[in-house]
Each structure stands twice: as structure tokens, then as C-alpha cells.
Amino acid sequence: MPAIEANGLTKLFGEFKAVDDVSFEVPKGQFFGLLGPNGAGKTTTIRMMIGVLRPDQGNVRIMGVSMDREPLLAKEKLGVIPEIGNVYPDLTARENLELFGRFYGLTKRTRMERASALLEELGLGARSDEKIKRFSKGMKQRVSIGCAIIHQPQVLFLDEPTEGLDVQSRRMIVEKVNGMNKAGCTVVLTTHNIEEANRLCHRVCIINHGKIVALDTPERLRSTFEGARSVEVTFDRVVECGLFFDQCITRAEGEGNKLRFYTSDPDEAMNKIMQVRDDLGLTIISLNTLAPSLEDVFVKLTEMSA
Amino acid sequence: MNLKIVVRGVMATAVKDIKIYYKKPPVFIFGLILPTFLFFAFFVGRQLDMEKYYPGFLAMALFFTASSVGPLIIPWEKQAGTFERLLSLPVSIPILVLGDTIAGAGFGLIISLVIFAAGALLLPFPITLMAVVAIPLLFILGNLCFAALGVLLSSPAGPVPSNIMMLAALVRFPLIFISGIFVPLAEMTGTARIVTMLSPLTYLVDGFNHALGNGGALPLVLDLLMLMIFTVVFLLTANYILKRKSLKGL
Ligand SMILES: Nc1ncnc2c1ncn2[C@@H]1O[C@H](COP(=O)(O)OP(=O)(O)O)[C@@H](O)[C@H]1O
Ligand SMILES: [Mg+2]
């Protein structure tokens, strides 16, 4: 049984299809990334999976429990940091955590113990009993993650959890979530930060205009884009990109003496580069062949589906 | 199993509301200061027969306090960005409506009991069997009914608390004039009487008149029954509207 099953999820806002027939499964313990440009439908997809928004078509199962038929039981199994994921500013950090624990039916003792431990872990031990009104955005988000995991959920949904945070908070949150994943928790993360997705996710789903355009491991997505491989060369002086015009080079970019050549055939491309070097009497200072970054894949795919 | 989650959700919602919203300024203004002000405006220095009007005043104070918390919660949560998060917890719209209603009723109960205790010292009433049975029922039903009305008023809310506070004031003020507080129901005829019969507050006023020894215009059982019916109608309507409007303004 997969941790999450999404079947044909579709959501209309009036005439506009925000999410269009999205299906995927996330096996237990996987770190799953949901990527896409702004307005792609990531948040709407997450909202349907966590039972906040009812899909117009399709259904969701969390740990085998239908969100449509048993919403309370399904919601018990998950934890969420929504995009607008605020906690209660009038309560202290500890009160927030304990309140969320109450909604999940934790006993008073468990609530207190876990809240203390989590606050300590999230670097908020000293400020546990302060109203979070006065907290920075990063500290509020740390309280928010505490609230999302106080019941030790089997599935965790995070909608752009590190957007606009300070480095320390970002690192703490990523570390905590990664730790939970290592301990067996299934994680769904939406992010703009492709590097973050590349580093954390076992599998990513790229969506655009409400549709899935790719769904695979970061490595395989990169390797399907052989055309996006590149050679990066630094010469001893400034060179004009246009000189390297050739069939085997799909695109050349860069300024000054550091240039990047996109190619599906690095060998042919190197021949051409060496030819120009000899013709102009250049010296190569450094040379790298680069696999396509996930960002290249992302840009390519979203361009193709536009 | 499911019932356990429902009860837990209702209680957790009520605890949240009590911790956060009892202390909000609009609750103080509309729930405490306003009834006090009305009391002075209408009753003090007018040589009115206090014994005759006291049950009406008690009902009015209960009405305002019980319905003061509800209108605040949902718009406030939408504005603070906590409402969507609440929906992702193991709760449903009916659970939230019930929890908010209980929290509102709790506030109304505390304040109205204080007023009642103070009133009972100044104006002792005959302690009859009917009073002993009816008074607790009236306090509980009245507070639930008007707390549910408060939640109903906020159910179409977007994320702007002041809009709903305005709407709530607009609905609540006129009610006190068509509920037999100033003109006893028994003295009314024709259209005025029909309009008065449509106000839920009428039945609480009449109930208190029975219980505090003034004698009511309607049977006490009818008063209690009508409060119950209004409560159920308010809860169902609030639930219906909120289900459609839950994501408004998110
Ligand atoms: N409640 C709503 N009403 C109308 N349109 C909406 C609503 N929520 C989202 N949308 C639209 O649906 C599309 C997808 O939005 P969203 O899921 O938030 O995208 P993402 O999270 O990928 O940025 C956007 O074009 C957005 O404007
Ligand atoms: Mg989004």
C-alpha cells in the first residue's frame, strides 16, 4: 500500500481548470517533490490531498484511507504546513504546539513532553513561553513545523516551507524534515528552490498549467535531457560566443572569458572548441563537462508544456 | 471511533476559542460594555418598574454576550491565516461550528450568570419548582441559541472582521425592539405581535418572565421548544453557508 494515492485529481475555479487530471502514488518513506512555476497548481493539488479543498473529480487516499469517505481518519494520519501556514499569534509557542496536539487527541502529558522536546530541538527552548506575535518569520515557521509534527504523522505535506526564511531557520526546518523522512515519514514538498528539491527529493513531479509534465527521480529526469548537457570552458582572454556557431552546439552562452556550450555530443563539441582555440591561439584555463541541472530540465519542460 | 474524533474536535475548537477570543476587544465592547450601556440608557432614572422589566433586561444581556464571540472567530482566523490550517486538522465544518458555538455559549453563560446573581440580590424572586427547573434550561438553551446565531452571522465572512462585526450589530440591535422587552408581548396585537413571534429573543424573554415570577404570555414549554428549534436552525444554516464559503478570502 502506498502512503499517498492521488487519482485523477481535477479542480475547477469557475471555467478555469487549476488542476487537470493529476495522478500519482507516493510509496511509504519517500521524499516527494512537487515542482512548478507560480500558478502551476501545486497549492491547489496539496489542498485537495490534505482535505481542505474537495476535488471536482478524482480522489485521494492517505495510508489507504479515503479522504472523501473518511476525512477525519485520513487527516489524522497527516501533518501539514500550508502555504498560508500561520499559527496563532496570540498564543505562546508552547501553547500553539499543545493546542495542535489537543486536536490530534494527545494526552495532556504527551502534549507537554513533546512540545518541550520539539521546542528545544527547534532552537526555541528559551522563548517557549513568549507570544509568537513578536517572533521573526523564521521563528514562526519553526513553531509551525512543530505544530505540524507534534502528533508524529506518517505523512507530511509542506507547501513552500522555506520560502523567504533566514538561513538558520531554513536549515533547521530542512534538517528536521529530513530527519523525519529518514525515520520513515513520507514527505511531500512543494518548492521553487530546485536545488533544494534536487538535494532532498527521491522523486519529483513537475507540473505546469495544472498538468503533470514529468514524474521521475531527479537523476533520471536530468539524464533524459541529454541535449541539455554542457561544456564549460574558461579561456585566457575574452572571446565572442558567436565564433562557436556549429551544428553540434545547440546554444552557447556566457560573457567575457567563461563560456558554456550546450550540446548532445560533448565529443563533437570539444572538436569545434579546439578548432577555434587553435585558430585564435587561445589557451584554455579550465574545462568542465556538466550534466544538465534539474533547473535546466525544469525550464525545458515548462517551456515545452507552455 | 469517529464519534470520539468528533467530540475531541469540538472540545479542542472550543478550548482554542476560549484561549484566544474571549480576550479580544470587540468581545468586550459588544458583550459587556454594550449591554451595560443599554441598561443605563433604557432603565435607569426612568421610574420603570424594575421587577417588571428585569427579566427582559436579563434576556437582552444574555443575548448580547452570547452572540458576541461567534461573529469574531471565523473572519479573524481567515485574516490571521489560521483558518486554512484549521481545516487541515482532523475536524470538519460541523465540528468547527459546534466548537465555536460552545465557546460563545460559555462566554454568555459566565457573564449572564454574574448579572443574574447580582440581580437576584437586588430583586429577589420567588423560588418555585418551576424556577428551579426552568432557569438552568433557559440559561443553557438561550446561550446556545444566541451563540449559534453569532456563528451563523460570521459564516459568510471573508477575512475582514470589522465587516462582520457591523453586520452582526445591524442584525442584533433591531432584535431587542421586537422581542417583548420594552412592550410586553401580552400587550401586542396584529403585525407587531407576528413580527415579535419571529424573534428568537422573544421566547427567552417570555421564559424568564415565567421563571422569575412575572408570568409569561406563552406556555413555558413552547418557549423552551422554540429556543431549541432556533438553535438547530441556526446551526444547520451556519454549517450550510460555511461549507460553501469556507475558502472565501484564502
Ligand atoms: N480559490 C481560488 N479561486 C480562484 N482561482 C484560484 C483559487 N486558488 C487558486 N486559483 C488559481 O489556480 C491556479 C493555481 O494556483 P495554485 O495552486 O495556488 O498555484 P501554485 O501553488 O502552483 O503557485 C492559479 O492560476 C490561481 O490563480
Ligand atoms: Mg502555491
PDB file of C-alpha atoms in Angstrom, chain B residues 24-189:
ATOM      1  CA  LYS B  24     -10.458  40.268  22.084  1.00  0.00           C
ATOM      2  CA  PRO B  25     -11.601  43.904  22.402  1.00  0.00           C
ATOM      3  CA  PRO B  26     -14.743  43.523  20.231  1.00  0.00           C
ATOM      4  CA  VAL B  27     -15.972  40.807  22.572  1.00  0.00           C
ATOM      5  CA  PHE B  28     -15.626  43.192  25.483  1.00  0.00           C
ATOM      6  CA  ILE B  29     -17.311  46.023  23.663  1.00  0.00           C
ATOM      7  CA  PHE B  30     -20.230  44.094  22.218  1.00  0.00           C
ATOM      8  CA  GLY B  31     -20.520  41.571  25.019  1.00  0.00           C
ATOM      9  CA  LEU B  32     -20.020  43.599  28.200  1.00  0.00           C
ATOM     10  CA  ILE B  33     -19.979  47.326  27.667  1.00  0.00           C
ATOM     11  CA  LEU B  34     -22.898  47.472  25.266  1.00  0.00           C
ATOM     12  CA  PRO B  35     -25.455  45.670  27.468  1.00  0.00           C
ATOM     13  CA  THR B  36     -24.367  47.791  30.422  1.00  0.00           C
ATOM     14  CA  PHE B  37     -24.807  50.904  28.337  1.00  0.00           C
ATOM     15  CA  LEU B  38     -28.229  49.753  27.160  1.00  0.00           C
ATOM     16  CA  PHE B  39     -29.227  49.055  30.725  1.00  0.00           C
ATOM     17  CA  PHE B  40     -28.420  52.609  31.763  1.00  0.00           C
ATOM     18  CA  ALA B  41     -29.917  54.088  28.618  1.00  0.00           C
ATOM     19  CA  PHE B  42     -33.245  52.337  28.900  1.00  0.00           C
ATOM     20  CA  PHE B  43     -33.845  51.590  32.525  1.00  0.00           C
ATOM     21  CA  VAL B  44     -32.025  53.878  34.883  1.00  0.00           C
ATOM     22  CA  GLY B  45     -33.739  57.045  36.003  1.00  0.00           C
ATOM     23  CA  ARG B  46     -36.992  56.322  34.228  1.00  0.00           C
ATOM     24  CA  GLN B  47     -39.029  55.242  37.162  1.00  0.00           C
ATOM     25  CA  LEU B  48     -39.722  51.974  35.359  1.00  0.00           C
ATOM     26  CA  ASP B  49     -40.997  49.117  37.375  1.00  0.00           C
ATOM     27  CA  MET B  50     -37.739  47.168  37.676  1.00  0.00           C
ATOM     28  CA  GLU B  51     -39.397  43.954  38.663  1.00  0.00           C
ATOM     29  CA  LYS B  52     -41.452  44.033  35.507  1.00  0.00           C
ATOM     30  CA  TYR B  53     -38.551  44.793  33.189  1.00  0.00           C
ATOM     31  CA  TYR B  54     -35.737  42.861  34.861  1.00  0.00           C
ATOM     32  CA  PRO B  55     -36.398  39.531  33.066  1.00  0.00           C
ATOM     33  CA  GLY B  56     -36.318  41.366  29.740  1.00  0.00           C
ATOM     34  CA  PHE B  57     -33.070  43.054  30.603  1.00  0.00           C
ATOM     35  CA  LEU B  58     -31.521  39.783  31.738  1.00  0.00           C
ATOM     36  CA  ALA B  59     -32.527  38.170  28.426  1.00  0.00           C
ATOM     37  CA  MET B  60     -31.123  41.103  26.488  1.00  0.00           C
ATOM     38  CA  ALA B  61     -27.770  40.997  28.298  1.00  0.00           C
ATOM     39  CA  LEU B  62     -27.561  37.242  27.763  1.00  0.00           C
ATOM     40  CA  PHE B  63     -28.416  37.736  24.106  1.00  0.00           C
ATOM     41  CA  PHE B  64     -25.644  40.266  23.532  1.00  0.00           C
ATOM     42  CA  THR B  65     -22.911  38.446  25.398  1.00  0.00           C
ATOM     43  CA  ALA B  66     -23.688  35.017  23.963  1.00  0.00           C
ATOM     44  CA  SER B  67     -23.716  36.337  20.409  1.00  0.00           C
ATOM     45  CA  SER B  68     -20.571  38.447  20.765  1.00  0.00           C
ATOM     46  CA  VAL B  69     -17.848  35.800  20.390  1.00  0.00           C
ATOM     47  CA  GLY B  70     -19.166  33.957  17.323  1.00  0.00           C
ATOM     48  CA  PRO B  71     -19.010  36.752  14.749  1.00  0.00           C
ATOM     49  CA  LEU B  72     -15.363  37.296  15.542  1.00  0.00           C
ATOM     50  CA  ILE B  73     -13.813  33.870  15.196  1.00  0.00           C
ATOM     51  CA  ILE B  74     -14.031  32.923  11.542  1.00  0.00           C
ATOM     52  CA  PRO B  75     -13.133  36.296   9.984  1.00  0.00           C
ATOM     53  CA  TRP B  76     -10.331  36.683  12.490  1.00  0.00           C
ATOM     54  CA  GLU B  77      -8.912  33.269  11.622  1.00  0.00           C
ATOM     55  CA  LYS B  78      -9.173  33.987   7.931  1.00  0.00           C
ATOM     56  CA  GLN B  79      -7.343  37.252   8.392  1.00  0.00           C
ATOM     57  CA  ALA B  80      -4.633  35.692  10.538  1.00  0.00           C
ATOM     58  CA  GLY B  81      -4.221  32.844   8.040  1.00  0.00           C
ATOM     59  CA  THR B  82      -5.071  30.156  10.581  1.00  0.00           C
ATOM     60  CA  PHE B  83      -8.403  29.072   9.117  1.00  0.00           C
ATOM     61  CA  GLU B  84      -6.987  27.001   6.276  1.00  0.00           C
ATOM     62  CA  ARG B  85      -4.667  25.341   8.706  1.00  0.00           C
ATOM     63  CA  LEU B  86      -7.578  24.529  10.988  1.00  0.00           C
ATOM     64  CA  LEU B  87      -9.321  22.806   8.083  1.00  0.00           C
ATOM     65  CA  SER B  88      -6.322  20.538   7.588  1.00  0.00           C
ATOM     66  CA  LEU B  89      -6.628  19.198  11.151  1.00  0.00           C
ATOM     67  CA  PRO B  90      -8.896  16.231  11.866  1.00  0.00           C
ATOM     68  CA  VAL B  91     -12.003  18.447  12.054  1.00  0.00           C
ATOM     69  CA  SER B  92     -14.909  19.193   9.745  1.00  0.00           C
ATOM     70  CA  ILE B  93     -17.099  22.248   9.220  1.00  0.00           C
ATOM     71  CA  PRO B  94     -19.861  20.950  11.549  1.00  0.00           C
ATOM     72  CA  ILE B  95     -17.237  20.320  14.228  1.00  0.00           C
ATOM     73  CA  LEU B  96     -15.946  23.879  13.939  1.00  0.00           C
ATOM     74  CA  VAL B  97     -19.482  25.310  14.034  1.00  0.00           C
ATOM     75  CA  LEU B  98     -20.289  23.338  17.179  1.00  0.00           C
ATOM     76  CA  GLY B  99     -16.989  24.203  18.865  1.00  0.00           C
ATOM     77  CA  ASP B 100     -17.395  27.912  18.141  1.00  0.00           C
ATOM     78  CA  THR B 101     -20.983  27.777  19.404  1.00  0.00           C
ATOM     79  CA  ILE B 102     -19.970  26.137  22.660  1.00  0.00           C
ATOM     80  CA  ALA B 103     -17.228  28.712  23.207  1.00  0.00           C
ATOM     81  CA  GLY B 104     -19.692  31.546  22.560  1.00  0.00           C
ATOM     82  CA  ALA B 105     -22.260  29.984  24.861  1.00  0.00           C
ATOM     83  CA  GLY B 106     -19.647  29.595  27.588  1.00  0.00           C
ATOM     84  CA  PHE B 107     -18.852  33.292  27.484  1.00  0.00           C
ATOM     85  CA  GLY B 108     -22.545  34.182  27.546  1.00  0.00           C
ATOM     86  CA  LEU B 109     -23.160  31.775  30.409  1.00  0.00           C
ATOM     87  CA  ILE B 110     -20.435  33.206  32.635  1.00  0.00           C
ATOM     88  CA  ILE B 111     -21.453  36.826  32.137  1.00  0.00           C
ATOM     89  CA  SER B 112     -25.192  36.250  32.261  1.00  0.00           C
ATOM     90  CA  LEU B 113     -24.853  34.231  35.462  1.00  0.00           C
ATOM     91  CA  VAL B 114     -22.953  37.088  37.077  1.00  0.00           C
ATOM     92  CA  ILE B 115     -25.691  39.509  36.049  1.00  0.00           C
ATOM     93  CA  PHE B 116     -28.314  37.077  37.262  1.00  0.00           C
ATOM     94  CA  ALA B 117     -26.610  36.658  40.628  1.00  0.00           C
ATOM     95  CA  ALA B 118     -26.328  40.429  41.083  1.00  0.00           C
ATOM     96  CA  GLY B 119     -29.944  40.879  40.020  1.00  0.00           C
ATOM     97  CA  ALA B 120     -31.155  38.173  42.385  1.00  0.00           C
ATOM     98  CA  LEU B 121     -29.574  40.037  45.318  1.00  0.00           C
ATOM     99  CA  LEU B 122     -31.287  43.312  44.423  1.00  0.00           C
ATOM    100  CA  LEU B 123     -34.584  41.870  43.292  1.00  0.00           C
ATOM    101  CA  PRO B 124     -35.250  38.553  44.986  1.00  0.00           C
ATOM    102  CA  PHE B 125     -37.656  36.331  43.089  1.00  0.00           C
ATOM    103  CA  PRO B 126     -39.868  33.553  44.422  1.00  0.00           C
ATOM    104  CA  ILE B 127     -38.005  30.252  44.316  1.00  0.00           C
ATOM    105  CA  THR B 128     -40.563  27.855  42.939  1.00  0.00           C
ATOM    106  CA  LEU B 129     -40.147  24.386  41.481  1.00  0.00           C
ATOM    107  CA  MET B 130     -40.739  25.869  38.065  1.00  0.00           C
ATOM    108  CA  ALA B 131     -37.967  28.413  38.612  1.00  0.00           C
ATOM    109  CA  VAL B 132     -35.527  25.711  39.679  1.00  0.00           C
ATOM    110  CA  VAL B 133     -36.252  23.651  36.575  1.00  0.00           C
ATOM    111  CA  ALA B 134     -36.700  26.458  34.069  1.00  0.00           C
ATOM    112  CA  ILE B 135     -33.812  28.770  34.960  1.00  0.00           C
ATOM    113  CA  PRO B 136     -30.967  26.323  34.186  1.00  0.00           C
ATOM    114  CA  LEU B 137     -32.719  25.249  30.969  1.00  0.00           C
ATOM    115  CA  LEU B 138     -33.247  28.846  29.888  1.00  0.00           C
ATOM    116  CA  PHE B 139     -29.638  29.791  30.562  1.00  0.00           C
ATOM    117  CA  ILE B 140     -28.289  26.795  28.667  1.00  0.00           C
ATOM    118  CA  LEU B 141     -30.680  26.940  25.728  1.00  0.00           C
ATOM    119  CA  GLY B 142     -30.582  30.716  25.480  1.00  0.00           C
ATOM    120  CA  ASN B 143     -26.798  30.839  25.450  1.00  0.00           C
ATOM    121  CA  LEU B 144     -26.506  28.019  22.907  1.00  0.00           C
ATOM    122  CA  CYS B 145     -29.150  29.579  20.703  1.00  0.00           C
ATOM    123  CA  PHE B 146     -27.613  33.042  20.552  1.00  0.00           C
ATOM    124  CA  ALA B 147     -24.059  31.748  20.349  1.00  0.00           C
ATOM    125  CA  ALA B 148     -25.197  29.735  17.305  1.00  0.00           C
ATOM    126  CA  LEU B 149     -26.712  32.927  15.902  1.00  0.00           C
ATOM    127  CA  GLY B 150     -23.326  34.620  16.352  1.00  0.00           C
ATOM    128  CA  VAL B 151     -21.600  31.834  14.431  1.00  0.00           C
ATOM    129  CA  LEU B 152     -24.264  31.975  11.738  1.00  0.00           C
ATOM    130  CA  LEU B 153     -23.655  35.698  11.289  1.00  0.00           C
ATOM    131  CA  SER B 154     -19.971  35.071  10.633  1.00  0.00           C
ATOM    132  CA  SER B 155     -20.425  32.099   8.323  1.00  0.00           C
ATOM    133  CA  PRO B 156     -20.418  34.119   5.073  1.00  0.00           C
ATOM    134  CA  ALA B 157     -17.354  36.050   6.244  1.00  0.00           C
ATOM    135  CA  GLY B 158     -14.264  36.884   4.285  1.00  0.00           C
ATOM    136  CA  PRO B 159     -11.063  37.881   6.037  1.00  0.00           C
ATOM    137  CA  VAL B 160     -12.258  41.245   7.395  1.00  0.00           C
ATOM    138  CA  PRO B 161     -13.570  41.046  10.994  1.00  0.00           C
ATOM    139  CA  SER B 162     -14.938  44.615  11.025  1.00  0.00           C
ATOM    140  CA  ASN B 163     -17.395  43.915   8.183  1.00  0.00           C
ATOM    141  CA  ILE B 164     -18.951  41.076  10.080  1.00  0.00           C
ATOM    142  CA  MET B 165     -18.997  42.971  13.373  1.00  0.00           C
ATOM    143  CA  MET B 166     -21.006  45.610  11.540  1.00  0.00           C
ATOM    144  CA  LEU B 167     -23.413  43.063  10.084  1.00  0.00           C
ATOM    145  CA  ALA B 168     -23.746  41.434  13.491  1.00  0.00           C
ATOM    146  CA  ALA B 169     -24.604  44.762  15.116  1.00  0.00           C
ATOM    147  CA  LEU B 170     -27.144  45.519  12.401  1.00  0.00           C
ATOM    148  CA  VAL B 171     -28.909  42.224  12.990  1.00  0.00           C
ATOM    149  CA  ARG B 172     -28.707  42.229  16.773  1.00  0.00           C
ATOM    150  CA  PHE B 173     -29.840  45.750  17.581  1.00  0.00           C
ATOM    151  CA  PRO B 174     -33.264  45.645  15.913  1.00  0.00           C
ATOM    152  CA  LEU B 175     -33.970  42.297  17.581  1.00  0.00           C
ATOM    153  CA  ILE B 176     -34.116  43.876  21.035  1.00  0.00           C
ATOM    154  CA  PHE B 177     -37.001  46.081  19.893  1.00  0.00           C
ATOM    155  CA  ILE B 178     -39.124  43.252  18.554  1.00  0.00           C
ATOM    156  CA  SER B 179     -38.726  40.820  21.391  1.00  0.00           C
ATOM    157  CA  GLY B 180     -41.159  41.950  24.047  1.00  0.00           C
ATOM    158  CA  ILE B 181     -38.508  43.611  26.210  1.00  0.00           C
ATOM    159  CA  PHE B 182     -39.941  47.120  26.235  1.00  0.00           C
ATOM    160  CA  VAL B 183     -43.513  46.352  25.238  1.00  0.00           C
ATOM    161  CA  PRO B 184     -44.725  43.109  26.797  1.00  0.00           C
ATOM    162  CA  LEU B 185     -45.809  40.508  24.300  1.00  0.00           C
ATOM    163  CA  ALA B 186     -49.205  40.230  26.013  1.00  0.00           C
ATOM    164  CA  GLU B 187     -49.953  43.845  25.146  1.00  0.00           C
ATOM    165  CA  MET B 188     -49.142  43.414  21.460  1.00  0.00           C
ATOM    166  CA  THR B 189     -51.582  42.776  18.643  1.00  0.00           C
TER     167      THR B 189
END
